[in-house]
Amino acid sequence: MLTRSPATQNPLDRLTETGLAWGEGTYARLAAPIGAVAFALYILLTAFTAWGMPDANWDMLPYLAISEEGTYPDVQALHDYAYSTVKSGVSAGDYKVLTDDGGGFRSHMTENAADFHSLLGMYRIKFLYAEILSTLSAVMSPVAAMRLVQVFSVLLFGAITLLWLHREKALALAPVVGAVLIMADFGDAARASTPDLLTSALLLGGLYAYVRGREAATAILLFLAFMVRPDNIVFLAIFAVLLAAFRQKAWGALAGFAASFVAYFAISHWAQHPGWWPHLWFSSIEQHYNMDGFEPAFSVIAYLRAFATSMLRAVNLDRWVGVSVLALAGWFATSRAGFRPDRRAGILFAALVLGALAKFTVFPIHDTRIYFPHLIPPFLLLATPFMALWKASFRGQNRAALHVIPGEKP
C-alpha cells in the first residue's frame, strides 16, 4: 500500500511551532509568578488612577459634611464648609458639574443649606466612613483624605485577593480575576469618593477569614464592613440563616451578624435615618428636595415601577448582573465536571448570590457599586475547583499524548 509522505514544513513554520511550544511550556512552569506579578501591576495601576484621576461625584458633598458636623453645628456653616472644601479640591469644571445642573436638584442644593442638611441622615448612617474621613482630615485636606481612603481600599482589596489565591495555590488564575475586576467596574469604584470599595475590601477580608476558619477575624471584619455600609446587613442576615439551616459551625460569621443587627437599629436612630421607604423613594422614584418629615405613603405600584425600572437599567447599563451570571456559569461548569467547593465554601457562594438578589429586592437600585462586594468572592471560591479541573485536563492530555505513535497523525 502506498502512503503519502508528510508534507515538509518550511523554516518559518518550524520556527513558529517551536516558539509557541516554548512559550506554552514557559508559561506552564511560571504561571503562578506571572499571574501574581500581572495582577499586582493592575492593582498598582488602579491605585495610581484612584489618586491621580479621581471621579468628582456629588456624594462627596454630604460625606464631607457628615464628617465635620461636630465642628460646624450651624446648618449654613456646615453647608458652606462642604461646598468650599470640594471647590478647593476639584477642578473648576468638575465643581460646576457638581453644583449647576440648570436649576435642577444640584443647583437647588447649592443654594439651600436647610434642604441639603435634610439629606444627611441617608449618609450619616455610614458611621465608620465618616469617622475615618474626620480623622484623616486633621492631617490633610478632606478631599485628599477621600482619595487616600480609595487608594488604601484598592491596595487592601488587591492584597487580600492575592493572599486568597496564594493560599488556594491558584495564583495562575490571578489574571482571570483581574479580568473579572475590570468587567465589574473595579476602576470606577476605585475612582469614586464613596465608601463602596472600602466596605468591599473589609467584607472580602472577613470572607477570607471565614474560609480559613479564623472565627475572631471573621467577626471583626464583617462587623467593620457593616459599619462602613450598613446595607451589608442584608447579606449578613442571609449568610447567618444559611449557616443555621445547614448546621455549619461558624461562630465568627454569626457573631458578626448579631453585632451588626444590634448596631443597625442604634445607628439608624442616632443618624436620624428617614427610613426604608422614604430613602427608596428618594433614590429610585423621585428626588425629594427636603427629607425632614418626608413620609410618603407606601405604594405597591410605585415599588414595582421602581423595581422594573432599576432591573431594566441593571441589565442594560450596568455590569453586576452579567458578572453574577458568569459566576453561576462557573459554578455549574465545575460542578458538572465533578469539581466543586467544599460545603463551607458552598454555603458562602449561595449567600453571596442570594444576598445580591435580596439587596436588590429590598432596595431596587441599579448601580454596580452597590453590589460590588458580592461580585468577586464567588470567583475566588471557584479558584480551587478550577485549578483541580485544569490539572485534571492537563493530566488527561499527557495520557492521550502517550498513545500517539510518532510519525502518525493522532
Tab-separated table of C-alpha atoms in Angstrom:
chain	number	residue	atom	x	y	z
A	1	MET	CA	0.000	0.000	0.000
A	2	LEU	CA	1.339	3.381	-0.964
A	3	THR	CA	1.212	6.149	1.627
A	4	ARG	CA	1.704	9.858	1.158
A	5	SER	CA	4.766	11.164	2.965
A	6	PRO	CA	4.071	14.042	5.335
A	7	ALA	CA	4.488	17.492	3.844
A	8	THR	CA	7.743	19.149	4.729
A	9	GLN	CA	7.483	22.302	6.805
A	10	ASN	CA	9.216	25.432	5.737
A	11	PRO	CA	11.638	27.091	8.183
A	12	LEU	CA	9.114	29.768	9.200
A	13	ASP	CA	6.524	27.135	10.190
A	14	ARG	CA	9.092	25.234	12.227
A	15	LEU	CA	10.249	28.414	13.932
A	16	THR	CA	6.684	29.422	14.756
A	17	GLU	CA	5.850	25.971	16.123
A	18	THR	CA	8.998	25.930	18.229
A	19	GLY	CA	8.300	29.406	19.589
A	20	LEU	CA	4.720	28.534	20.528
A	21	ALA	CA	5.817	25.318	22.222
A	22	TRP	CA	8.472	27.200	24.179
A	23	GLY	CA	6.011	29.902	25.209
A	24	GLU	CA	3.428	27.351	26.299
A	25	GLY	CA	5.954	25.390	28.314
A	26	THR	CA	7.426	28.503	29.924
A	27	TYR	CA	4.025	29.848	30.948
A	28	ALA	CA	3.002	26.443	32.303
A	29	ARG	CA	6.092	26.454	34.556
A	30	LEU	CA	5.824	30.115	35.574
A	31	ALA	CA	2.063	30.633	35.538
A	32	ALA	CA	1.875	31.434	39.262
A	33	PRO	CA	4.561	34.159	39.411
A	34	ILE	CA	3.463	35.613	36.080
A	35	GLY	CA	-0.137	35.743	37.310
A	36	ALA	CA	0.840	37.322	40.627
A	37	VAL	CA	3.027	39.987	39.005
A	38	ALA	CA	0.425	40.841	36.357
A	39	PHE	CA	-2.318	41.168	38.979
A	40	ALA	CA	-0.126	43.234	41.299
A	41	LEU	CA	0.705	45.621	38.450
A	42	TYR	CA	-3.002	46.005	37.677
A	43	ILE	CA	-3.760	46.796	41.326
A	44	LEU	CA	-0.933	49.350	41.499
A	45	LEU	CA	-2.143	50.975	38.287
A	46	THR	CA	-5.674	51.164	39.678
A	47	ALA	CA	-4.397	52.701	42.926
A	48	PHE	CA	-2.438	55.293	40.942
A	49	THR	CA	-5.576	56.090	38.939
A	50	ALA	CA	-7.621	56.436	42.138
A	51	TRP	CA	-5.179	59.087	43.377
A	52	GLY	CA	-4.304	60.862	40.142
A	53	MET	CA	-7.586	60.632	38.195
A	54	PRO	CA	-10.361	60.656	40.823
A	55	ASP	CA	-14.009	60.939	39.880
A	56	ALA	CA	-15.738	64.006	41.303
A	57	ASN	CA	-19.210	62.846	42.331
A	58	TRP	CA	-21.964	64.720	44.124
A	59	ASP	CA	-21.927	62.354	47.107
A	60	MET	CA	-18.613	63.894	48.136
A	61	LEU	CA	-20.520	66.905	49.465
A	62	PRO	CA	-22.751	65.146	52.019
A	63	TYR	CA	-19.972	62.740	53.049
A	64	LEU	CA	-17.642	65.635	53.817
A	65	ALA	CA	-20.465	67.400	55.636
A	66	ILE	CA	-21.227	64.493	57.983
A	67	SER	CA	-17.529	64.068	58.743
A	68	GLU	CA	-17.375	67.574	60.278
A	69	GLU	CA	-20.833	68.043	61.812
A	70	GLY	CA	-19.259	68.304	65.250
A	71	THR	CA	-17.063	71.166	64.106
A	72	TYR	CA	-19.826	73.062	62.271
A	73	PRO	CA	-23.095	72.683	64.233
A	74	ASP	CA	-24.724	75.538	62.299
A	75	VAL	CA	-26.560	74.310	59.180
A	76	GLN	CA	-25.385	77.147	56.943
A	77	ALA	CA	-21.797	76.931	58.180
A	78	LEU	CA	-21.755	73.157	57.533
A	79	HIS	CA	-23.137	73.689	54.034
A	80	ASP	CA	-20.541	76.348	53.287
A	81	TYR	CA	-17.762	74.111	54.603
A	82	ALA	CA	-18.745	71.158	52.403
A	83	TYR	CA	-19.075	73.213	49.225
A	84	SER	CA	-15.965	75.304	49.772
A	85	THR	CA	-13.907	72.194	50.583
A	86	VAL	CA	-14.977	70.432	47.403
A	87	LYS	CA	-14.444	73.615	45.372
A	88	SER	CA	-10.853	73.833	46.568
A	89	GLY	CA	-10.210	70.138	45.920
A	90	VAL	CA	-11.557	69.606	42.395
A	91	SER	CA	-11.214	71.378	39.075
A	92	ALA	CA	-13.440	74.336	38.175
A	93	GLY	CA	-15.160	72.250	35.519
A	94	ASP	CA	-15.915	69.400	37.923
A	95	TYR	CA	-17.204	71.822	40.548
A	96	LYS	CA	-19.579	73.379	38.046
A	97	VAL	CA	-20.930	69.940	37.165
A	98	LEU	CA	-21.494	69.187	40.860
A	99	THR	CA	-23.252	72.452	41.644
A	100	ASP	CA	-25.022	73.634	38.499
A	101	ASP	CA	-27.458	71.460	36.568
A	102	GLY	CA	-29.538	74.269	35.156
A	103	GLY	CA	-31.919	74.800	38.049
A	104	GLY	CA	-32.333	71.127	38.996
A	105	PHE	CA	-31.503	69.169	42.127
A	106	ARG	CA	-27.814	70.096	42.288
A	107	SER	CA	-28.420	73.775	41.694
A	108	HIS	CA	-31.070	73.787	44.407
A	109	MET	CA	-28.815	72.104	46.974
A	110	THR	CA	-26.030	74.578	46.230
A	111	GLU	CA	-28.294	77.440	47.275
A	112	ASN	CA	-30.340	75.854	50.061
A	113	ALA	CA	-28.461	74.813	53.190
A	114	ALA	CA	-31.553	73.562	55.059
A	115	ASP	CA	-32.614	71.187	52.304
A	116	PHE	CA	-29.048	69.956	51.904
A	117	HIS	CA	-28.878	69.278	55.636
A	118	SER	CA	-32.144	67.311	55.499
A	119	LEU	CA	-30.453	64.736	53.259
A	120	LEU	CA	-27.617	63.955	55.639
A	121	GLY	CA	-29.463	61.238	57.547
A	122	MET	CA	-29.102	58.996	54.493
A	123	TYR	CA	-25.320	59.500	54.594
A	124	ARG	CA	-24.743	59.818	58.334
A	125	ILE	CA	-25.618	56.140	58.722
A	126	LYS	CA	-22.253	55.235	57.130
A	127	PHE	CA	-20.754	55.946	60.533
A	128	LEU	CA	-17.282	54.434	60.223
A	129	TYR	CA	-16.561	56.013	56.843
A	130	ALA	CA	-17.415	59.449	58.231
A	131	GLU	CA	-15.184	58.898	61.251
A	132	ILE	CA	-12.259	57.850	59.063
A	133	LEU	CA	-12.637	60.986	56.930
A	134	SER	CA	-12.855	63.164	60.018
A	135	THR	CA	-9.682	61.656	61.484
A	136	LEU	CA	-7.670	61.955	58.275
A	137	SER	CA	-8.892	65.493	57.639
A	138	ALA	CA	-6.972	66.601	60.714
A	139	VAL	CA	-3.671	65.940	58.929
A	140	MET	CA	-4.514	66.554	55.264
A	141	SER	CA	-7.131	68.206	53.079
A	142	PRO	CA	-10.539	66.468	53.292
A	143	VAL	CA	-10.645	65.773	49.538
A	144	ALA	CA	-7.161	64.251	49.697
A	145	ALA	CA	-8.373	62.145	52.644
A	146	MET	CA	-11.149	60.738	50.465
A	147	ARG	CA	-8.631	59.840	47.789
A	148	LEU	CA	-6.307	58.233	50.327
A	149	VAL	CA	-9.148	56.031	51.562
A	150	GLN	CA	-9.735	54.909	47.987
A	151	VAL	CA	-6.051	54.110	47.427
A	152	PHE	CA	-5.922	52.157	50.691
A	153	SER	CA	-9.085	50.263	49.724
A	154	VAL	CA	-7.651	49.314	46.329
A	155	LEU	CA	-4.401	48.052	47.844
A	156	LEU	CA	-6.189	46.180	50.636
A	157	PHE	CA	-8.588	44.548	48.202
A	158	GLY	CA	-5.731	43.516	45.924
A	159	ALA	CA	-3.585	42.165	48.775
A	160	ILE	CA	-6.427	40.024	50.172
A	161	THR	CA	-7.222	38.699	46.695
A	162	LEU	CA	-3.598	37.694	46.093
A	163	LEU	CA	-3.392	36.111	49.550
A	164	TRP	CA	-6.587	34.146	48.893
A	165	LEU	CA	-5.282	32.869	45.534
A	166	HIS	CA	-1.888	32.054	47.068
A	167	ARG	CA	-3.447	30.014	49.866
A	168	GLU	CA	-5.531	28.099	47.321
A	169	LYS	CA	-2.457	27.559	45.089
A	170	ALA	CA	-4.324	29.355	42.321
A	171	LEU	CA	-2.099	32.328	41.512
A	172	ALA	CA	-2.117	31.178	37.900
A	173	LEU	CA	-5.730	32.375	37.791
A	174	ALA	CA	-4.862	35.870	39.022
A	175	PRO	CA	-5.100	37.388	35.501
A	176	VAL	CA	-8.578	35.887	35.175
A	177	VAL	CA	-9.628	37.517	38.455
A	178	GLY	CA	-8.147	40.771	37.171
A	179	ALA	CA	-10.281	40.482	34.047
A	180	VAL	CA	-13.360	39.936	36.215
A	181	LEU	CA	-12.459	43.045	38.223
A	182	ILE	CA	-12.310	45.045	35.014
A	183	MET	CA	-15.719	43.718	33.967
A	184	ALA	CA	-17.091	44.549	37.434
A	185	ASP	CA	-16.051	48.229	37.124
A	186	PHE	CA	-13.348	47.982	39.765
A	187	GLY	CA	-11.650	51.029	38.276
A	188	ASP	CA	-14.796	53.127	38.571
A	189	ALA	CA	-15.281	52.036	42.177
A	190	ALA	CA	-11.661	52.992	42.907
A	191	ARG	CA	-12.018	56.471	41.413
A	192	ALA	CA	-15.296	57.284	43.179
A	193	SER	CA	-15.092	59.010	46.560
A	194	THR	CA	-17.624	56.736	48.256
A	195	PRO	CA	-17.426	54.007	50.937
A	196	ASP	CA	-18.269	51.212	48.489
A	197	LEU	CA	-14.758	49.934	47.834
A	198	LEU	CA	-13.686	50.158	51.475
A	199	THR	CA	-16.630	48.050	52.586
A	200	SER	CA	-15.882	45.609	49.743
A	201	ALA	CA	-12.286	45.180	50.911
A	202	LEU	CA	-13.285	44.662	54.547
A	203	LEU	CA	-16.007	42.203	53.575
A	204	LEU	CA	-13.558	40.309	51.356
A	205	GLY	CA	-11.187	40.066	54.307
A	206	GLY	CA	-13.969	38.750	56.515
A	207	LEU	CA	-14.976	36.138	53.963
A	208	TYR	CA	-11.371	35.012	53.520
A	209	ALA	CA	-11.076	34.640	57.289
A	210	TYR	CA	-14.295	32.582	57.274
A	211	VAL	CA	-12.971	30.268	54.556
A	212	ARG	CA	-9.731	29.789	56.511
A	213	GLY	CA	-11.637	29.131	59.753
A	214	ARG	CA	-10.356	32.250	61.562
A	215	GLU	CA	-13.512	32.997	63.516
A	216	ALA	CA	-12.417	36.049	65.531
A	217	ALA	CA	-11.076	37.802	62.442
A	218	THR	CA	-14.285	36.906	60.582
A	219	ALA	CA	-16.466	38.541	63.235
A	220	ILE	CA	-14.371	41.712	63.416
A	221	LEU	CA	-14.005	42.262	59.674
A	222	LEU	CA	-17.647	41.544	58.862
A	223	PHE	CA	-18.726	43.985	61.559
A	224	LEU	CA	-16.346	46.658	60.246
A	225	ALA	CA	-17.692	46.159	56.722
A	226	PHE	CA	-21.181	46.689	58.115
A	227	MET	CA	-20.133	49.842	59.944
A	228	VAL	CA	-18.828	51.332	56.703
A	229	ARG	CA	-22.040	50.484	54.792
A	230	PRO	CA	-24.917	49.185	56.954
A	231	ASP	CA	-26.776	47.768	53.951
A	232	ASN	CA	-24.411	44.788	54.328
A	233	ILE	CA	-26.887	43.646	56.974
A	234	VAL	CA	-28.914	42.058	54.154
A	235	PHE	CA	-26.059	39.741	53.157
A	236	LEU	CA	-25.103	39.028	56.762
A	237	ALA	CA	-28.684	38.036	57.582
A	238	ILE	CA	-28.924	35.611	54.656
A	239	PHE	CA	-25.481	34.213	55.447
A	240	ALA	CA	-26.493	33.621	59.074
A	241	VAL	CA	-29.754	31.923	58.032
A	242	LEU	CA	-27.941	29.572	55.641
A	243	LEU	CA	-25.302	28.714	58.236
A	244	ALA	CA	-28.029	27.864	60.746
A	245	ALA	CA	-30.128	25.952	58.198
A	246	PHE	CA	-27.196	23.756	57.136
A	247	ARG	CA	-25.839	23.492	60.693
A	248	GLN	CA	-22.452	24.813	59.691
A	249	LYS	CA	-20.299	25.794	62.660
A	250	ALA	CA	-19.087	29.347	62.074
A	251	TRP	CA	-19.456	31.399	65.222
A	252	GLY	CA	-17.439	34.262	63.744
A	253	ALA	CA	-19.938	34.939	60.975
A	254	LEU	CA	-22.862	34.563	63.361
A	255	ALA	CA	-21.243	36.913	65.877
A	256	GLY	CA	-20.580	39.453	63.132
A	257	PHE	CA	-24.236	39.335	62.127
A	258	ALA	CA	-25.500	39.574	65.710
A	259	ALA	CA	-23.337	42.612	66.448
A	260	SER	CA	-24.372	44.251	63.183
A	261	PHE	CA	-28.050	43.556	63.802
A	262	VAL	CA	-27.949	45.283	67.177
A	263	ALA	CA	-25.860	48.163	65.855
A	264	TYR	CA	-28.155	48.684	62.869
A	265	PHE	CA	-31.056	49.935	64.955
A	266	ALA	CA	-28.834	52.033	67.214
A	267	ILE	CA	-27.053	53.719	64.293
A	268	SER	CA	-30.277	54.267	62.352
A	269	HIS	CA	-31.802	56.048	65.337
A	270	TRP	CA	-28.671	58.098	66.038
A	271	ALA	CA	-28.207	59.067	62.387
A	272	GLN	CA	-31.866	60.145	62.092
A	273	HIS	CA	-32.224	57.990	59.031
A	274	PRO	CA	-35.515	58.784	57.254
A	275	GLY	CA	-36.480	55.111	56.982
A	276	TRP	CA	-36.566	52.476	54.264
A	277	TRP	CA	-39.458	53.741	52.147
A	278	PRO	CA	-38.557	57.473	52.140
A	279	HIS	CA	-34.944	56.577	51.286
A	280	LEU	CA	-36.070	54.247	48.494
A	281	TRP	CA	-38.412	56.928	47.196
A	282	PHE	CA	-35.561	59.430	47.063
A	283	SER	CA	-33.109	57.026	45.385
A	284	SER	CA	-35.297	55.118	42.943
A	285	ILE	CA	-38.569	57.012	42.453
A	286	GLU	CA	-38.126	60.766	42.778
A	287	GLN	CA	-35.503	63.037	44.346
A	288	HIS	CA	-37.287	64.910	47.108
A	289	TYR	CA	-35.622	68.194	47.984
A	290	ASN	CA	-36.313	68.155	51.720
A	291	MET	CA	-36.337	64.878	53.664
A	292	ASP	CA	-37.339	66.381	57.022
A	293	GLY	CA	-40.696	64.837	57.887
A	294	PHE	CA	-40.990	63.281	54.430
A	295	GLU	CA	-43.155	60.186	54.866
A	296	PRO	CA	-44.838	59.196	51.584
A	297	ALA	CA	-47.497	56.524	51.817
A	298	PHE	CA	-46.269	53.102	50.734
A	299	SER	CA	-47.422	52.166	47.246
A	300	VAL	CA	-47.061	48.702	45.749
A	301	ILE	CA	-47.401	50.186	42.278
A	302	ALA	CA	-44.641	52.716	42.918
A	303	TYR	CA	-42.383	49.973	44.305
A	304	LEU	CA	-42.986	47.655	41.338
A	305	ARG	CA	-42.361	50.521	38.930
A	306	ALA	CA	-39.078	51.310	40.681
A	307	PHE	CA	-38.167	47.615	40.676
A	308	ALA	CA	-38.859	47.218	36.956
A	309	THR	CA	-37.028	50.411	36.014
A	310	SER	CA	-33.970	49.521	38.088
A	311	MET	CA	-33.907	45.977	36.702
A	312	LEU	CA	-34.035	47.281	33.143
A	313	ARG	CA	-31.162	49.661	33.852
A	314	ALA	CA	-29.155	46.998	35.706
A	315	VAL	CA	-29.357	44.585	32.782
A	316	ASN	CA	-28.674	47.121	30.052
A	317	LEU	CA	-26.476	49.791	31.665
A	318	ASP	CA	-24.582	48.102	34.490
A	319	ARG	CA	-22.285	45.104	34.898
A	320	TRP	CA	-23.269	43.347	38.107
A	321	VAL	CA	-25.974	41.136	36.606
A	322	GLY	CA	-23.673	39.828	33.881
A	323	VAL	CA	-20.792	39.215	36.284
A	324	SER	CA	-23.127	37.345	38.651
A	325	VAL	CA	-24.393	35.152	35.812
A	326	LEU	CA	-20.784	34.416	34.829
A	327	ALA	CA	-20.042	33.255	38.382
A	328	LEU	CA	-23.093	30.979	38.329
A	329	ALA	CA	-21.940	29.572	34.982
A	330	GLY	CA	-18.534	28.836	36.515
A	331	TRP	CA	-20.193	27.038	39.416
A	332	PHE	CA	-22.311	24.980	37.012
A	333	ALA	CA	-19.338	24.086	34.797
A	334	THR	CA	-17.100	22.934	37.639
A	335	SER	CA	-19.930	21.015	39.300
A	336	ARG	CA	-20.786	19.170	36.090
A	337	ALA	CA	-17.105	18.262	35.707
A	338	GLY	CA	-17.085	16.802	39.222
A	339	PHE	CA	-15.184	19.632	40.892
A	340	ARG	CA	-16.945	21.856	43.375
A	341	PRO	CA	-16.042	23.852	46.510
A	342	ASP	CA	-16.435	22.228	49.902
A	343	ARG	CA	-19.587	22.600	51.982
A	344	ARG	CA	-18.361	25.646	53.896
A	345	ALA	CA	-17.484	27.489	50.682
A	346	GLY	CA	-20.700	26.352	49.008
A	347	ILE	CA	-22.815	27.979	51.722
A	348	LEU	CA	-20.886	31.213	51.284
A	349	PHE	CA	-21.310	31.111	47.494
A	350	ALA	CA	-25.079	30.721	47.888
A	351	ALA	CA	-25.199	33.545	50.454
A	352	LEU	CA	-23.353	35.909	48.106
A	353	VAL	CA	-25.691	35.240	45.181
A	354	LEU	CA	-28.858	35.345	47.285
A	355	GLY	CA	-27.559	38.395	49.139
A	356	ALA	CA	-27.214	40.392	45.918
A	357	LEU	CA	-30.723	39.384	44.844
A	358	ALA	CA	-32.144	40.206	48.271
A	359	LYS	CA	-30.379	43.572	48.378
A	360	PHE	CA	-31.875	44.488	45.015
A	361	THR	CA	-35.324	43.281	46.092
A	362	VAL	CA	-35.252	45.219	49.356
A	363	PHE	CA	-33.818	48.344	47.787
A	364	PRO	CA	-34.022	48.233	43.969
A	365	ILE	CA	-31.230	50.452	42.718
A	366	HIS	CA	-29.261	49.565	39.608
A	367	ASP	CA	-25.696	50.807	40.275
A	368	THR	CA	-22.972	48.145	40.122
A	369	ARG	CA	-21.112	49.766	43.047
A	370	ILE	CA	-23.928	48.720	45.402
A	371	TYR	CA	-23.427	45.037	44.570
A	372	PHE	CA	-19.662	45.067	44.059
A	373	PRO	CA	-18.984	43.388	47.461
A	374	HIS	CA	-20.838	40.315	46.137
A	375	LEU	CA	-19.150	40.046	42.742
A	376	ILE	CA	-15.533	38.948	43.276
A	377	PRO	CA	-15.691	36.447	46.208
A	378	PRO	CA	-17.632	33.831	44.154
A	379	PHE	CA	-14.793	33.674	41.623
A	380	LEU	CA	-12.243	33.251	44.413
A	381	LEU	CA	-14.339	30.406	45.811
A	382	LEU	CA	-14.229	28.796	42.366
A	383	ALA	CA	-10.433	29.078	42.145
A	384	THR	CA	-9.791	25.727	43.835
A	385	PRO	CA	-12.192	23.669	41.673
A	386	PHE	CA	-10.975	25.415	38.529
A	387	MET	CA	-7.353	24.607	39.370
A	388	ALA	CA	-8.315	20.984	40.016
A	389	LEU	CA	-10.146	20.897	36.685
A	390	TRP	CA	-7.146	22.468	34.945
A	391	LYS	CA	-4.739	19.893	36.402
A	392	ALA	CA	-7.074	17.019	35.550
A	393	SER	CA	-7.356	18.263	31.987
A	394	PHE	CA	-3.569	18.609	31.730
A	395	ARG	CA	-3.056	15.044	33.010
A	396	GLY	CA	-5.614	13.815	30.503
A	397	GLN	CA	-3.757	15.481	27.639
A	398	ASN	CA	-0.499	13.896	28.777
A	399	ARG	CA	-2.098	10.450	28.891
A	400	ALA	CA	-3.524	10.969	25.417
A	401	ALA	CA	-0.108	12.027	24.133
A	402	LEU	CA	1.415	8.730	25.330
A	403	HIS	CA	-0.865	6.824	22.963
A	404	VAL	CA	0.206	8.796	19.909
A	405	ILE	CA	2.651	6.885	17.717
A	406	PRO	CA	5.490	9.079	16.490
A	407	GLY	CA	5.145	9.919	12.809
A	408	GLU	CA	1.412	9.183	12.753
A	409	LYS	CA	-1.421	11.656	12.864
A	410	PRO	CA	-3.216	11.418	16.232
